[in-house]
mmCIF file of C-alpha atoms in Angstrom:
data_model
loop_
_atom_site.group_PDB
_atom_site.id
_atom_site.type_symbol
_atom_site.label_atom_id
_atom_site.label_comp_id
_atom_site.label_asym_id
_atom_site.label_seq_id
_atom_site.Cartn_x
_atom_site.Cartn_y
_atom_site.Cartn_z
ATOM 1 C CA MET A 1 2.821 -9.064 -16.398
ATOM 2 C CA GLY A 2 2.686 -11.263 -13.288
ATOM 3 C CA GLN A 3 5.577 -13.109 -11.758
ATOM 4 C CA SER A 4 6.126 -16.802 -11.930
ATOM 5 C CA SER A 5 5.507 -18.814 -8.760
ATOM 6 C CA SER A 6 9.281 -19.463 -8.490
ATOM 7 C CA GLN A 7 10.027 -15.717 -8.756
ATOM 8 C CA GLN A 8 7.388 -15.070 -6.083
ATOM 9 C CA ARG A 9 8.866 -17.688 -3.743
ATOM 10 C CA ARG A 10 12.310 -16.057 -4.110
ATOM 11 C CA ILE A 11 10.844 -12.694 -3.134
ATOM 12 C CA GLU A 12 9.087 -14.167 -0.120
ATOM 13 C CA ARG A 13 12.295 -15.913 1.061
ATOM 14 C CA ARG A 14 14.094 -12.513 0.910
ATOM 15 C CA LEU A 15 11.475 -10.745 3.017
ATOM 16 C CA GLN A 16 12.784 -9.240 6.252
ATOM 17 C CA PRO A 17 10.784 -7.544 9.022
ATOM 18 C CA GLY A 18 10.555 -3.849 8.254
ATOM 19 C CA ASP A 19 10.419 -4.263 4.457
ATOM 20 C CA HIS A 20 8.081 -2.019 2.560
ATOM 21 C CA ILE A 21 6.228 -4.367 0.204
ATOM 22 C CA THR A 22 3.735 -3.818 -2.636
ATOM 23 C CA THR A 23 1.285 -5.892 -4.600
ATOM 24 C CA ASP A 24 -0.655 -5.216 -7.781
ATOM 25 C CA ARG A 25 -4.336 -4.517 -7.633
ATOM 26 C CA TYR A 26 -7.068 -4.404 -10.317
ATOM 27 C CA VAL A 27 -5.150 -5.625 -13.333
ATOM 28 C CA PHE A 28 -2.067 -3.523 -12.585
ATOM 29 C CA VAL A 29 -4.014 -0.238 -12.327
ATOM 30 C CA TYR A 30 -2.475 0.589 -8.963
ATOM 31 C CA GLN A 31 -0.428 -1.051 -6.207
ATOM 32 C CA HIS A 32 -1.285 -1.792 -2.545
ATOM 33 C CA HIS A 33 1.527 -1.120 -0.010
ATOM 34 C CA GLY A 34 2.324 -2.448 3.467
ATOM 35 C CA ILE A 35 5.029 -3.231 5.972
ATOM 36 C CA TYR A 36 6.176 -6.802 6.414
ATOM 37 C CA VAL A 37 6.488 -7.437 10.170
ATOM 38 C CA GLY A 38 7.673 -11.097 10.161
ATOM 39 C CA ASP A 39 5.998 -14.416 10.741
ATOM 40 C CA ASP A 40 4.245 -14.161 7.373
ATOM 41 C CA MET A 41 2.350 -11.030 8.571
ATOM 42 C CA VAL A 42 1.872 -7.553 7.042
ATOM 43 C CA ILE A 43 0.516 -4.292 8.549
ATOM 44 C CA HIS A 44 -1.205 -2.085 5.988
ATOM 45 C CA LEU A 45 -3.840 0.617 5.583
ATOM 46 C CA LEU A 46 -7.096 -0.298 3.850
ATOM 47 C CA PRO A 47 -10.067 1.826 2.855
ATOM 48 C CA LEU A 48 -13.118 1.308 5.011
ATOM 49 C CA VAL A 49 -14.896 -0.427 2.146
ATOM 50 C CA LYS A 50 -14.516 -3.872 0.576
ATOM 51 C CA GLN A 51 -10.871 -4.318 -0.360
ATOM 52 C CA GLY A 52 -10.502 -7.929 -1.393
ATOM 53 C CA ASN A 53 -12.068 -10.516 -3.619
ATOM 54 C CA SER A 54 -13.595 -12.496 -0.789
ATOM 55 C CA SER A 55 -15.891 -12.074 2.185
ATOM 56 C CA ILE A 56 -14.707 -15.341 3.721
ATOM 57 C CA GLN A 57 -12.624 -15.061 6.871
ATOM 58 C CA CYS A 58 -8.976 -16.194 6.457
ATOM 59 C CA GLN A 59 -8.226 -19.285 8.539
ATOM 60 C CA LYS A 60 -4.635 -18.084 9.171
ATOM 61 C CA CYS A 61 -5.092 -14.458 10.238
ATOM 62 C CA GLY A 62 -8.845 -13.970 10.693
ATOM 63 C CA HIS A 63 -9.009 -11.176 8.100
ATOM 64 C CA THR A 64 -12.326 -10.712 6.246
ATOM 65 C CA PRO A 65 -11.734 -8.482 3.252
ATOM 66 C CA SER A 66 -15.278 -7.194 2.980
ATOM 67 C CA THR A 67 -15.463 -6.040 6.575
ATOM 68 C CA HIS A 68 -12.007 -4.876 7.691
ATOM 69 C CA GLY A 69 -10.652 -1.428 6.984
ATOM 70 C CA GLY A 70 -8.200 1.038 8.500
ATOM 71 C CA ILE A 71 -4.822 -0.183 9.686
ATOM 72 C CA VAL A 72 -4.912 -3.961 9.757
ATOM 73 C CA LYS A 73 -2.531 -6.858 10.252
ATOM 74 C CA THR A 74 -3.034 -9.723 7.858
ATOM 75 C CA CYS A 75 -1.130 -12.701 6.572
ATOM 76 C CA LEU A 76 0.922 -12.307 3.411
ATOM 77 C CA SER A 77 -1.611 -14.267 1.407
ATOM 78 C CA CYS A 78 -4.465 -11.864 2.363
ATOM 79 C CA PHE A 79 -2.180 -8.852 1.615
ATOM 80 C CA ARG A 80 -1.309 -10.240 -1.820
ATOM 81 C CA ASP A 81 -4.939 -11.228 -2.597
ATOM 82 C CA GLY A 82 -3.721 -13.538 -5.325
ATOM 83 C CA ASN A 83 -1.419 -11.037 -6.961
ATOM 84 C CA SER A 84 2.367 -10.778 -7.399
ATOM 85 C CA MET A 85 4.481 -8.935 -4.794
ATOM 86 C CA ASP A 86 7.649 -6.873 -4.723
ATOM 87 C CA ILE A 87 9.924 -5.286 -2.137
ATOM 88 C CA ILE A 88 10.414 -1.535 -2.409
ATOM 89 C CA CYS A 89 14.138 -0.656 -2.257
ATOM 90 C CA TYR A 90 15.346 2.414 -0.471
ATOM 91 C CA ASN A 91 18.762 3.949 0.136
ATOM 92 C CA SER A 92 19.700 2.758 3.599
ATOM 93 C CA TRP A 93 20.382 6.336 4.779
ATOM 94 C CA ASP A 94 16.773 7.266 3.995
ATOM 95 C CA CYS A 95 15.293 4.566 6.243
ATOM 96 C CA LYS A 96 14.622 3.811 9.863
ATOM 97 C CA ALA A 97 16.155 0.664 11.271
ATOM 98 C CA PRO A 98 13.974 -2.392 10.554
ATOM 99 C CA ASP A 99 12.912 -2.803 14.231
ATOM 100 C CA GLU A 100 11.860 0.858 14.301
ATOM 101 C CA VAL A 101 9.821 0.380 11.113
ATOM 102 C CA VAL A 102 7.995 -2.560 12.677
ATOM 103 C CA LYS A 103 7.533 -0.628 15.940
ATOM 104 C CA THR A 104 6.028 2.336 14.134
ATOM 105 C CA ALA A 105 3.652 0.171 12.121
ATOM 106 C CA THR A 106 2.625 -1.714 15.269
ATOM 107 C CA GLU A 107 1.969 1.506 17.205
ATOM 108 C CA PHE A 108 -0.418 2.638 14.482
ATOM 109 C CA LEU A 109 -2.098 -0.817 14.456
ATOM 110 C CA GLU A 110 -2.586 -0.780 18.239
ATOM 111 C CA GLY A 111 -3.878 2.800 18.301
ATOM 112 C CA ILE A 112 -0.894 4.147 20.234
ATOM 113 C CA ARG A 113 -0.379 6.554 17.319
ATOM 114 C CA SER A 114 -3.017 7.814 14.907
ATOM 115 C CA PHE A 115 -2.540 7.752 11.165
ATOM 116 C CA GLY A 116 -6.097 8.749 10.176
ATOM 117 C CA ASP A 117 -8.543 7.113 7.789
ATOM 118 C CA TYR A 118 -7.649 6.031 4.275
ATOM 119 C CA ASN A 119 -7.937 8.704 1.634
ATOM 120 C CA PHE A 120 -6.406 8.040 -1.849
ATOM 121 C CA VAL A 121 -5.333 11.673 -2.275
ATOM 122 C CA PHE A 122 -4.202 12.647 1.233
ATOM 123 C CA ASN A 123 -3.638 9.500 3.311
ATOM 124 C CA ASN A 124 -3.229 6.255 1.376
ATOM 125 C CA CYS A 125 -1.526 2.876 1.923
ATOM 126 C CA GLU A 126 1.660 4.097 0.217
ATOM 127 C CA ASP A 127 1.744 7.102 2.540
ATOM 128 C CA PHE A 128 1.396 4.714 5.486
ATOM 129 C CA ALA A 129 4.193 2.333 4.348
ATOM 130 C CA SER A 130 6.580 5.123 3.378
ATOM 131 C CA PHE A 131 5.960 6.961 6.706
ATOM 132 C CA CYS A 132 6.691 3.785 8.667
ATOM 133 C CA LYS A 133 9.853 3.178 6.606
ATOM 134 C CA THR A 134 11.206 6.781 6.408
ATOM 135 C CA GLY A 135 9.220 9.039 8.738
ATOM 136 C CA THR A 136 7.846 10.954 5.737
ATOM 137 C CA LYS A 137 4.561 10.399 3.888
ATOM 138 C CA SER A 138 4.988 10.020 0.153
ATOM 139 C CA SER A 139 3.029 8.437 -2.706
ATOM 140 C CA GLU A 140 4.460 8.055 -6.192
ATOM 141 C CA GLN A 141 1.047 6.766 -7.283
ATOM 142 C CA ARG A 142 -0.576 10.020 -6.122
ATOM 143 C CA ALA A 143 2.072 12.099 -7.900
ATOM 144 C CA LYS A 144 1.610 10.098 -11.120
ATOM 145 C CA GLY A 145 -2.181 10.440 -10.848
ATOM 146 C CA ILE A 146 -1.950 14.254 -10.412
ATOM 147 C CA THR A 147 0.445 14.459 -13.313
ATOM 148 C CA LEU A 148 -1.901 12.410 -15.563
ATOM 149 C CA ALA A 149 -4.893 14.498 -14.456
ATOM 150 C CA THR A 150 -3.010 17.677 -15.257
ATOM 151 C CA VAL A 151 -2.045 16.446 -18.685
ATOM 152 C CA ALA A 152 -5.602 15.323 -19.377
ATOM 153 C CA VAL A 153 -7.061 18.715 -18.392
ATOM 154 C CA ALA A 154 -4.419 20.539 -20.414
ATOM 155 C CA ALA A 155 -5.322 18.380 -23.457
ATOM 156 C CA LEU A 156 -9.002 19.306 -23.318
ATOM 157 C CA PRO A 157 -10.049 21.684 -26.020
ATOM 158 C CA ALA A 158 -10.600 25.242 -24.928
ATOM 159 C CA VAL A 159 -14.260 25.928 -24.184
ATOM 160 C CA LYS A 160 -15.684 29.133 -25.564
ATOM 161 C CA ILE A 161 -17.860 30.828 -23.031
ATOM 162 C CA SER A 162 -20.360 33.282 -24.466
ATOM 163 C CA ARG A 163 -22.536 35.723 -22.527
ATOM 164 C CA LEU A 164 -26.182 35.022 -22.589
ATOM 165 C CA PHE A 165 -27.158 38.686 -22.295
#
């Protein structure tokens, strides 16, 4: 279920530069991840296809969901795309300092470092945010997807293969 507007405002007030944030996408099917960099802005990795519900350019940050992909910097509103948002909590010893997290994300944005194109399986937005935050790519969504796929394949009935000669 979604969050109330008062819950959402409390989360937004707690945001600090360097936070790994997430927002629901497509009726809670998956989550989109990014790094909050301050001043109501987020750096995140988008597929090179339409990602949002609108093709109208944002007046605040200039983002046009239907045309921008790769590593982008958008306002919080464009990142959320009308959905609720949460802050991912880490153990402090697992993380870089907040200014280093923002620096890493900014270097990818500016092309100083290369993160590569979006790929759900190998290089997704959660990989990007976790790498900026910890120095290691990781995606719980990918792990859950692989587990679900494995269970689904294991549940398929055995197929009898007969020789045709």
